[in-house]
C-alpha cells in the first residue's frame, strides 16, 4: 500500500458559533450558507447573514481554515438575481469556494470569472466521470461532491478518469435518493430541497397520539408510528414506514445515518481529496465533537496508526448507522 | 375551450413491460394515438433494456410510418460503464433527435444537432434554459415539481430563444431516482439479484401510508407519485403562459383514449370537463392531481368544478 495522501476534512456550520467550534476542533475547511433559500439547509434560525459570513471567513482564514459557501439550491425562475448576488458576495468576502448545483448559476459564476473556485454540489448528482468532466470542462469546476449512489470501487474508477478533485460524505444524515433529483418532500408538503432548501420541513410536521400510539405526520401523511411514550423519530419522508404490496416497513431506508469512518483507508486509496461531514442543522457541541473525532481519525491514518473504532458511535445518538452505497450490497 | 396549438408528446415508458406488450403498445400509438412526438428508450433501469432492445427498430419504424417524430430518450441516472457507453452511443449512432435525462449526455451534444431535454434534468429557471439553448436544446420538458409561476417565467423566456417548453400533463410523476432498487428491497432482494420483480407492476407498485392512504408508487430504482398528473382542466392557462407542448406518460389500460381526450380538448372539439370525464373512464383506478402547478403541494387533489 502506498503512503496515505493527506485528506481534507470538510465540516458543517449552521451558525457562526458552530463555525468557530469546527475550526478550533481541527476542520481543514468549513461549509456554510446564507440565511435564505440559496442554500439546501434553509432552516429557521440557521445560517449566516452577509456580515456574519464576512467575519466568519476572516476568522477561518486567521486560523488556517477555508470556508466553502453552499449556494446549492436551484434558483427560482424570475429571482435569479438573488443567487447571482450571493455568488458576487462570496467573491467579495474572499470565500475559498462556492458550492453550486444549477447549470445557470454555474454558467454565471464561470463567466463572471472572479477568481472564485467552483465546487459542484452533491445536489447536481454528477454520478460518473463523463458528467464530472462536462462540469470541469464547461465551467472550470475544480471539485465535485459525489452523490451517495456510488460504491468505493466506482469512486476509485471515477478518480482515474477525471481532472477534478472529489469530496464524499463520511458521516451524518443520509439521502437514499440521488440528491437534487428528489421531489418527494414537495409532493407531500409543497416545500422542496431544490427550490426552498428544506426537506420534510418542520412547519409541516405533526405528532398526534391516538389509540396508544404516537403518529408522526408530514403534510398530513402518516410517516411513522410508535407506542405512546416512546421517542418518535422525526418524520423524514424517505425514512418512513410504508406498505408496498406484501411488504410493510421502511420501504426506502431504515432510520439510519451514515458512518463510513471505517472506510477512510479505502476512500483514501480511491483517490478522494476530501471527506465531508453532514449536519449544518446540528449544534455547536455536536459539530465540535464529530470534527475532533474525525480529525483524530485522519491524523491517525496519515501517521500509519490504526483508526480507533467505536469512538464515533456515541455521536449517532443510539441510531443505527450504515456505510450506505459505498458497499454494493446496500443497493 | 378555444383551439390551442399544443404538441402532444408521448414520454418514454417508465415501467417494465414484457417485450410483446411494449411492441403492441407502440404499434397502437403509431396507428391510433393523436400525438406528434414519441420519446422511446429506457429511462429507469438499464437492466430492463435488453428485454426489448431488438424490438426497438420495428417499434420506431412503425411510429414513423404513423407520422410521429421519434426521439431516443436517455437513461435517468448513468453510473455504470456500460450505461456510459450506451449514453454515448445514443448520440453518436443515431439519426434521431435525442432527449437527455442526465447531464452526462451533455458531453456528446454537438452544435449542429439539436436535442431535447427531459423532465429529469433540473431546469428551474431562465438562466439554465438559456445555457441549454445555447448548446442546441430546442425543446425542454420541465420538471413536474415546478409551480405555475416558474412555468410562466420560463415559457416567456423561451420565446425569445427558440425553445419549446413542455409540461408533464398526464401520468404518475417521477419524484426520485436512487442507486437502490425498492422493488427488489420490498421483496427481500437486492438490485444485482432483482429477478426483475418490477415486471409484476405495469404501473408501479402502490405504496400506502400507515393510515392506508395511497401515497407513492415504486418503480424499481424510481419513486413515482401515486396520483396521476392531469392538467386537462388547465390547458387555457398553460396556453396563455406560452407552453408549447404537453407530455403524456404511458400507462397500461386504454392509453389511446387518454391521448384522444387531450387532443379533443386541444382542438376544441370537446370541453375540458368532457375530457376529464373520458380520462376517468380510461383510467378508473387513477386519482388525479395538478397540485405541483396549482395546489399547495404535489399531492393536492384536483379542485372540484
mmCIF file of N, CA and C in Angstrom, chain B residues 55-157:
data_model
loop_
_atom_site.group_PDB
_atom_site.id
_atom_site.type_symbol
_atom_site.label_atom_id
_atom_site.label_comp_id
_atom_site.label_asym_id
_atom_site.label_seq_id
_atom_site.Cartn_x
_atom_site.Cartn_y
_atom_site.Cartn_z
ATOM 1 N N UNK B 55 -36.402 -5.266 -30.304
ATOM 2 C CA UNK B 55 -37.730 -4.928 -30.846
ATOM 3 C C UNK B 55 -37.870 -3.424 -31.099
ATOM 4 N N UNK B 56 -36.880 -2.655 -30.618
ATOM 5 C CA UNK B 56 -36.962 -1.192 -30.761
ATOM 6 C C UNK B 56 -37.050 -0.730 -32.224
ATOM 7 N N UNK B 57 -36.181 -1.277 -33.119
ATOM 8 C CA UNK B 57 -36.226 -0.775 -34.501
ATOM 9 C C UNK B 57 -37.610 -0.909 -35.132
ATOM 10 N N UNK B 58 -38.279 -2.040 -34.891
ATOM 11 C CA UNK B 58 -39.612 -2.196 -35.502
ATOM 12 C C UNK B 58 -40.611 -1.212 -34.892
ATOM 13 N N UNK B 59 -40.481 -0.972 -33.581
ATOM 14 C CA UNK B 59 -41.386 -0.012 -32.935
ATOM 15 C C UNK B 59 -41.173 1.395 -33.509
ATOM 16 N N UNK B 60 -39.907 1.764 -33.677
ATOM 17 C CA UNK B 60 -39.588 3.098 -34.198
ATOM 18 C C UNK B 60 -40.083 3.246 -35.643
ATOM 19 N N UNK B 61 -39.834 2.201 -36.404
ATOM 20 C CA UNK B 61 -40.233 2.258 -37.823
ATOM 21 C C UNK B 61 -41.756 2.411 -37.948
ATOM 22 N N UNK B 62 -42.466 1.671 -37.118
ATOM 23 C CA UNK B 62 -43.926 1.737 -37.135
ATOM 24 C C UNK B 62 -44.413 3.142 -36.745
ATOM 25 N N UNK B 63 -43.782 3.709 -35.714
ATOM 26 C CA UNK B 63 -44.169 5.055 -35.262
ATOM 27 C C UNK B 63 -43.934 6.079 -36.371
ATOM 28 N N UNK B 64 -42.819 5.942 -37.071
ATOM 29 C CA UNK B 64 -42.525 6.911 -38.135
ATOM 30 C C UNK B 64 -43.476 6.756 -39.306
ATOM 31 N N UNK B 65 -43.835 5.498 -39.585
ATOM 32 C CA UNK B 65 -44.836 5.290 -40.639
ATOM 33 C C UNK B 65 -46.159 5.931 -40.244
ATOM 34 N N UNK B 66 -46.412 5.970 -38.925
ATOM 35 C CA UNK B 66 -47.637 6.590 -38.427
ATOM 36 C C UNK B 66 -47.541 8.111 -38.343
ATOM 37 N N UNK B 67 -46.429 8.668 -38.833
ATOM 38 C CA UNK B 67 -46.310 10.123 -38.897
ATOM 39 C C UNK B 67 -45.820 10.785 -37.616
ATOM 40 N N UNK B 68 -45.275 9.999 -36.687
ATOM 41 C CA UNK B 68 -44.786 10.591 -35.434
ATOM 42 C C UNK B 68 -43.310 10.939 -35.567
ATOM 43 N N UNK B 69 -42.909 12.012 -34.906
ATOM 44 C CA UNK B 69 -41.475 12.270 -34.771
ATOM 45 C C UNK B 69 -40.968 11.419 -33.608
ATOM 46 N N UNK B 70 -39.948 10.625 -33.862
ATOM 47 C CA UNK B 70 -39.432 9.734 -32.813
ATOM 48 C C UNK B 70 -38.129 10.294 -32.252
ATOM 49 N N UNK B 71 -38.064 10.364 -30.937
ATOM 50 C CA UNK B 71 -36.834 10.782 -30.248
ATOM 51 C C UNK B 71 -36.339 9.628 -29.389
ATOM 52 N N UNK B 72 -35.035 9.490 -29.290
ATOM 53 C CA UNK B 72 -34.486 8.477 -28.392
ATOM 54 C C UNK B 72 -34.247 9.114 -27.027
ATOM 55 N N UNK B 73 -34.832 8.498 -26.002
ATOM 56 C CA UNK B 73 -34.678 9.031 -24.646
ATOM 57 C C UNK B 73 -33.524 8.345 -23.933
ATOM 58 N N UNK B 74 -32.871 9.079 -23.056
ATOM 59 C CA UNK B 74 -31.730 8.514 -22.330
ATOM 60 C C UNK B 74 -32.154 8.003 -20.963
ATOM 61 N N UNK B 75 -31.268 7.226 -20.378
ATOM 62 C CA UNK B 75 -31.420 6.768 -19.001
ATOM 63 C C UNK B 75 -31.364 7.972 -18.042
ATOM 64 N N UNK B 76 -32.052 7.853 -16.909
ATOM 65 C CA UNK B 76 -32.131 8.979 -15.965
ATOM 66 C C UNK B 76 -30.910 9.107 -15.067
ATOM 67 N N UNK B 77 -30.315 7.982 -14.703
ATOM 68 C CA UNK B 77 -29.160 8.028 -13.788
ATOM 69 C C UNK B 77 -28.084 7.099 -14.343
ATOM 70 N N UNK B 78 -27.029 7.697 -14.868
ATOM 71 C CA UNK B 78 -25.967 6.940 -15.528
ATOM 72 C C UNK B 78 -24.824 6.754 -14.542
ATOM 73 N N UNK B 79 -24.540 5.527 -14.152
ATOM 74 C CA UNK B 79 -23.386 5.293 -13.278
ATOM 75 C C UNK B 79 -22.440 4.232 -13.850
ATOM 76 N N UNK B 80 -22.973 3.130 -14.369
ATOM 77 C CA UNK B 80 -22.125 2.009 -14.785
ATOM 78 C C UNK B 80 -21.422 2.290 -16.100
ATOM 79 N N UNK B 81 -20.328 1.544 -16.280
ATOM 80 C CA UNK B 81 -19.535 1.651 -17.503
ATOM 81 C C UNK B 81 -20.396 1.435 -18.750
ATOM 82 N N UNK B 82 -21.192 0.374 -18.733
ATOM 83 C CA UNK B 82 -21.992 0.091 -19.933
ATOM 84 C C UNK B 82 -23.084 1.144 -20.141
ATOM 85 N N UNK B 83 -23.512 1.772 -19.046
ATOM 86 C CA UNK B 83 -24.511 2.837 -19.181
ATOM 87 C C UNK B 83 -23.885 4.078 -19.824
ATOM 88 N N UNK B 84 -22.624 4.341 -19.473
ATOM 89 C CA UNK B 84 -21.925 5.471 -20.098
ATOM 90 C C UNK B 84 -21.726 5.218 -21.584
ATOM 91 N N UNK B 85 -21.346 3.966 -21.900
ATOM 92 C CA UNK B 85 -21.159 3.623 -23.316
ATOM 93 C C UNK B 85 -22.470 3.802 -24.068
ATOM 94 N N UNK B 86 -23.540 3.308 -23.478
ATOM 95 C CA UNK B 86 -24.851 3.399 -24.124
ATOM 96 C C UNK B 86 -25.256 4.862 -24.301
ATOM 97 N N UNK B 87 -24.946 5.689 -23.306
ATOM 98 C CA UNK B 87 -25.295 7.110 -23.398
ATOM 99 C C UNK B 87 -24.589 7.751 -24.589
ATOM 100 N N UNK B 88 -23.318 7.408 -24.743
ATOM 101 C CA UNK B 88 -22.548 7.983 -25.841
ATOM 102 C C UNK B 88 -23.073 7.493 -27.187
ATOM 103 N N UNK B 89 -23.380 6.197 -27.229
ATOM 104 C CA UNK B 89 -23.877 5.627 -28.489
ATOM 105 C C UNK B 89 -25.222 6.228 -28.876
ATOM 106 N N UNK B 90 -26.018 6.560 -27.863
ATOM 107 C CA UNK B 90 -27.314 7.173 -28.142
ATOM 108 C C UNK B 90 -27.125 8.386 -29.040
ATOM 109 N N UNK B 91 -26.062 9.146 -28.764
ATOM 110 C CA UNK B 91 -25.823 10.337 -29.569
ATOM 111 C C UNK B 91 -25.114 10.037 -30.876
ATOM 112 N N UNK B 92 -24.082 9.209 -30.782
ATOM 113 C CA UNK B 92 -23.205 9.051 -31.945
ATOM 114 C C UNK B 92 -23.781 8.157 -33.029
ATOM 115 N N UNK B 93 -24.672 7.254 -32.645
ATOM 116 C CA UNK B 93 -25.078 6.237 -33.617
ATOM 117 C C UNK B 93 -26.531 6.355 -34.034
ATOM 118 N N UNK B 94 -27.101 7.526 -33.913
ATOM 119 C CA UNK B 94 -28.490 7.626 -34.327
ATOM 120 C C UNK B 94 -28.717 8.891 -35.145
ATOM 121 N N UNK B 95 -29.625 8.771 -36.094
ATOM 122 C CA UNK B 95 -30.035 9.953 -36.851
ATOM 123 C C UNK B 95 -31.173 10.663 -36.119
ATOM 124 N N UNK B 96 -31.737 10.002 -35.120
ATOM 125 C CA UNK B 96 -32.877 10.580 -34.400
ATOM 126 C C UNK B 96 -32.425 11.672 -33.437
ATOM 127 N N UNK B 97 -33.362 12.558 -33.146
ATOM 128 C CA UNK B 97 -33.094 13.537 -32.100
ATOM 129 C C UNK B 97 -33.060 12.790 -30.756
ATOM 130 N N UNK B 98 -32.222 13.274 -29.831
ATOM 131 C CA UNK B 98 -32.085 12.619 -28.537
ATOM 132 C C UNK B 98 -32.717 13.502 -27.458
ATOM 133 N N UNK B 99 -33.385 12.863 -26.513
ATOM 134 C CA UNK B 99 -33.851 13.582 -25.324
ATOM 135 C C UNK B 99 -32.966 13.173 -24.156
ATOM 136 N N UNK B 100 -32.269 14.139 -23.584
ATOM 137 C CA UNK B 100 -31.361 13.800 -22.490
ATOM 138 C C UNK B 100 -32.089 13.883 -21.155
ATOM 139 N N UNK B 101 -31.848 12.896 -20.320
ATOM 140 C CA UNK B 101 -32.431 12.878 -18.981
ATOM 141 C C UNK B 101 -31.370 12.821 -17.904
ATOM 142 N N UNK B 102 -30.114 12.978 -18.328
ATOM 143 C CA UNK B 102 -28.983 13.018 -17.399
ATOM 144 C C UNK B 102 -27.942 13.891 -18.084
ATOM 145 N N UNK B 103 -27.312 14.766 -17.316
ATOM 146 C CA UNK B 103 -26.384 15.722 -17.939
ATOM 147 C C UNK B 103 -25.115 15.057 -18.455
ATOM 148 N N UNK B 104 -24.932 13.778 -18.109
ATOM 149 C CA UNK B 104 -23.834 13.019 -18.717
ATOM 150 C C UNK B 104 -23.846 13.212 -20.231
ATOM 151 N N UNK B 105 -25.038 13.257 -20.789
ATOM 152 C CA UNK B 105 -25.148 13.319 -22.248
ATOM 153 C C UNK B 105 -24.739 14.671 -22.820
ATOM 154 N N UNK B 106 -24.604 15.676 -21.959
ATOM 155 C CA UNK B 106 -24.149 16.985 -22.450
ATOM 156 C C UNK B 106 -22.745 16.890 -23.055
ATOM 157 N N UNK B 107 -22.009 15.855 -22.673
ATOM 158 C CA UNK B 107 -20.692 15.643 -23.264
ATOM 159 C C UNK B 107 -20.764 15.387 -24.751
ATOM 160 N N UNK B 108 -21.860 14.825 -25.181
ATOM 161 C CA UNK B 108 -21.908 14.355 -26.574
ATOM 162 C C UNK B 108 -22.791 15.228 -27.455
ATOM 163 N N UNK B 109 -23.351 16.287 -26.907
ATOM 164 C CA UNK B 109 -24.158 17.155 -27.773
ATOM 165 C C UNK B 109 -23.218 17.950 -28.681
ATOM 166 N N UNK B 110 -23.700 18.187 -29.889
ATOM 167 C CA UNK B 110 -22.919 18.976 -30.836
ATOM 168 C C UNK B 110 -23.797 20.125 -31.316
ATOM 169 N N UNK B 111 -23.141 21.210 -31.618
ATOM 170 C CA UNK B 111 -23.881 22.394 -32.029
ATOM 171 C C UNK B 111 -24.773 22.171 -33.244
ATOM 172 N N UNK B 112 -24.391 21.214 -34.098
ATOM 173 C CA UNK B 112 -25.124 21.043 -35.352
ATOM 174 C C UNK B 112 -26.281 20.058 -35.228
ATOM 175 N N UNK B 113 -26.479 19.504 -34.040
ATOM 176 C CA UNK B 113 -27.547 18.505 -33.895
ATOM 177 C C UNK B 113 -28.428 18.872 -32.712
ATOM 178 N N UNK B 114 -29.617 19.401 -32.992
ATOM 179 C CA UNK B 114 -30.483 19.823 -31.889
ATOM 180 C C UNK B 114 -30.863 18.644 -31.004
ATOM 181 N N UNK B 115 -31.120 18.926 -29.753
ATOM 182 C CA UNK B 115 -31.550 17.872 -28.832
ATOM 183 C C UNK B 115 -32.673 18.392 -27.955
ATOM 184 N N UNK B 116 -33.323 17.467 -27.278
ATOM 185 C CA UNK B 116 -34.380 17.821 -26.332
ATOM 186 C C UNK B 116 -33.913 17.506 -24.917
ATOM 187 N N UNK B 117 -34.540 18.159 -23.961
ATOM 188 C CA UNK B 117 -34.188 17.959 -22.555
ATOM 189 C C UNK B 117 -35.421 17.421 -21.837
ATOM 190 N N UNK B 118 -35.243 16.288 -21.167
ATOM 191 C CA UNK B 118 -36.366 15.645 -20.487
ATOM 192 C C UNK B 118 -36.617 16.210 -19.102
ATOM 193 N N UNK B 119 -37.706 15.780 -18.474
ATOM 194 C CA UNK B 119 -38.132 16.351 -17.191
ATOM 195 C C UNK B 119 -37.239 15.964 -16.015
ATOM 196 N N UNK B 120 -36.275 15.060 -16.222
ATOM 197 C CA UNK B 120 -35.407 14.677 -15.111
ATOM 198 C C UNK B 120 -34.123 15.479 -15.083
ATOM 199 N N UNK B 121 -34.013 16.439 -15.989
ATOM 200 C CA UNK B 121 -32.907 17.400 -15.919
ATOM 201 C C UNK B 121 -33.443 18.639 -15.203
ATOM 202 N N UNK B 122 -32.663 19.163 -14.277
ATOM 203 C CA UNK B 122 -33.143 20.270 -13.454
ATOM 204 C C UNK B 122 -33.102 21.600 -14.201
ATOM 205 N N UNK B 123 -34.224 21.941 -14.811
ATOM 206 C CA UNK B 123 -34.359 23.267 -15.427
ATOM 207 C C UNK B 123 -35.356 24.038 -14.575
ATOM 208 N N UNK B 124 -34.832 24.866 -13.688
ATOM 209 C CA UNK B 124 -35.675 25.573 -12.722
ATOM 210 C C UNK B 124 -35.787 27.055 -13.025
ATOM 211 N N UNK B 125 -35.007 27.546 -13.987
ATOM 212 C CA UNK B 125 -35.010 28.995 -14.204
ATOM 213 C C UNK B 125 -34.561 29.336 -15.612
ATOM 214 N N UNK B 126 -34.701 30.612 -15.955
ATOM 215 C CA UNK B 126 -34.429 31.059 -17.313
ATOM 216 C C UNK B 126 -32.940 31.043 -17.643
ATOM 217 N N UNK B 127 -32.071 31.144 -16.616
ATOM 218 C CA UNK B 127 -30.628 31.117 -16.890
ATOM 219 C C UNK B 127 -30.190 29.722 -17.337
ATOM 220 N N UNK B 128 -30.739 28.710 -16.682
ATOM 221 C CA UNK B 128 -30.426 27.332 -17.080
ATOM 222 C C UNK B 128 -30.990 27.037 -18.461
ATOM 223 N N UNK B 129 -32.199 27.532 -18.707
ATOM 224 C CA UNK B 129 -32.789 27.360 -20.041
ATOM 225 C C UNK B 129 -31.899 27.990 -21.109
ATOM 226 N N UNK B 130 -31.424 29.186 -20.846
ATOM 227 C CA UNK B 130 -30.588 29.887 -21.834
ATOM 228 C C UNK B 130 -29.281 29.127 -22.071
ATOM 229 N N UNK B 131 -28.713 28.588 -21.000
ATOM 230 C CA UNK B 131 -27.482 27.811 -21.166
ATOM 231 C C UNK B 131 -27.722 26.618 -22.094
ATOM 232 N N UNK B 132 -28.797 25.877 -21.819
ATOM 233 C CA UNK B 132 -29.076 24.680 -22.618
ATOM 234 C C UNK B 132 -29.413 25.047 -24.062
ATOM 235 N N UNK B 133 -30.157 26.138 -24.236
ATOM 236 C CA UNK B 133 -30.492 26.590 -25.592
ATOM 237 C C UNK B 133 -29.219 26.923 -26.361
ATOM 238 N N UNK B 134 -28.269 27.535 -25.671
ATOM 239 C CA UNK B 134 -27.001 27.885 -26.308
ATOM 240 C C UNK B 134 -26.216 26.672 -26.773
ATOM 241 N N UNK B 135 -26.496 25.530 -26.159
ATOM 242 C CA UNK B 135 -25.819 24.277 -26.537
ATOM 243 C C UNK B 135 -26.613 23.477 -27.558
ATOM 244 N N UNK B 136 -27.777 23.992 -27.957
ATOM 245 C CA UNK B 136 -28.533 23.305 -29.007
ATOM 246 C C UNK B 136 -29.847 22.680 -28.574
ATOM 247 N N UNK B 137 -30.264 22.908 -27.324
ATOM 248 C CA UNK B 137 -31.565 22.372 -26.906
ATOM 249 C C UNK B 137 -32.667 23.132 -27.625
ATOM 250 N N UNK B 138 -33.655 22.391 -28.142
ATOM 251 C CA UNK B 138 -34.749 23.132 -28.775
ATOM 252 C C UNK B 138 -36.105 22.801 -28.173
ATOM 253 N N UNK B 139 -36.107 21.848 -27.252
ATOM 254 C CA UNK B 139 -37.345 21.506 -26.571
ATOM 255 C C UNK B 139 -36.977 21.098 -25.151
ATOM 256 N N UNK B 140 -37.695 21.625 -24.170
ATOM 257 C CA UNK B 140 -37.406 21.293 -22.776
ATOM 258 C C UNK B 140 -38.711 20.936 -22.072
ATOM 259 N N UNK B 141 -38.785 19.709 -21.568
ATOM 260 C CA UNK B 141 -39.914 19.346 -20.714
ATOM 261 C C UNK B 141 -39.509 19.657 -19.278
ATOM 262 N N UNK B 142 -40.254 20.524 -18.627
ATOM 263 C CA UNK B 142 -39.869 20.998 -17.291
ATOM 264 C C UNK B 142 -40.097 19.912 -16.231
ATOM 265 N N UNK B 143 -39.315 19.960 -15.146
ATOM 266 C CA UNK B 143 -39.543 19.015 -14.036
ATOM 267 C C UNK B 143 -40.960 19.189 -13.492
ATOM 268 N N UNK B 144 -41.634 18.095 -13.162
ATOM 269 C CA UNK B 144 -43.033 18.199 -12.709
ATOM 270 C C UNK B 144 -43.202 19.031 -11.447
ATOM 271 N N UNK B 145 -42.157 19.205 -10.646
ATOM 272 C CA UNK B 145 -42.368 19.894 -9.361
ATOM 273 C C UNK B 145 -42.486 21.420 -9.488
ATOM 274 N N UNK B 146 -42.229 21.971 -10.667
ATOM 275 C CA UNK B 146 -42.254 23.433 -10.789
ATOM 276 C C UNK B 146 -43.658 24.005 -10.598
ATOM 277 N N UNK B 147 -43.759 25.089 -9.821
ATOM 278 C CA UNK B 147 -45.049 25.773 -9.705
ATOM 279 C C UNK B 147 -45.358 26.564 -10.983
ATOM 280 N N UNK B 148 -46.637 26.908 -11.151
ATOM 281 C CA UNK B 148 -47.052 27.569 -12.393
ATOM 282 C C UNK B 148 -46.307 28.885 -12.624
ATOM 283 N N UNK B 149 -46.026 29.616 -11.545
ATOM 284 C CA UNK B 149 -45.323 30.902 -11.707
ATOM 285 C C UNK B 149 -43.966 30.686 -12.386
ATOM 286 N N UNK B 150 -43.280 29.617 -12.031
ATOM 287 C CA UNK B 150 -41.993 29.323 -12.669
ATOM 288 C C UNK B 150 -42.195 28.927 -14.129
ATOM 289 N N UNK B 151 -43.217 28.124 -14.371
ATOM 290 C CA UNK B 151 -43.514 27.716 -15.755
ATOM 291 C C UNK B 151 -43.756 28.952 -16.612
ATOM 292 N N UNK B 152 -44.538 29.883 -16.089
ATOM 293 C CA UNK B 152 -44.837 31.116 -16.844
ATOM 294 C C UNK B 152 -43.556 31.890 -17.185
ATOM 295 N N UNK B 153 -42.711 32.064 -16.172
ATOM 296 C CA UNK B 153 -41.482 32.844 -16.370
ATOM 297 C C UNK B 153 -40.563 32.166 -17.384
ATOM 298 N N UNK B 154 -40.425 30.849 -17.247
ATOM 299 C CA UNK B 154 -39.525 30.120 -18.143
ATOM 300 C C UNK B 154 -40.100 30.093 -19.562
ATOM 301 N N UNK B 155 -41.414 29.889 -19.679
ATOM 302 C CA UNK B 155 -42.030 29.840 -21.009
ATOM 303 C C UNK B 155 -41.902 31.195 -21.709
ATOM 304 N N UNK B 156 -42.018 32.262 -20.936
ATOM 305 C CA UNK B 156 -41.868 33.605 -21.509
ATOM 306 C C UNK B 156 -40.447 33.768 -22.065
ATOM 307 N N UNK B 157 -39.472 33.325 -21.275
ATOM 308 C CA UNK B 157 -38.080 33.438 -21.722
ATOM 309 C C UNK B 157 -37.821 32.559 -22.944
#
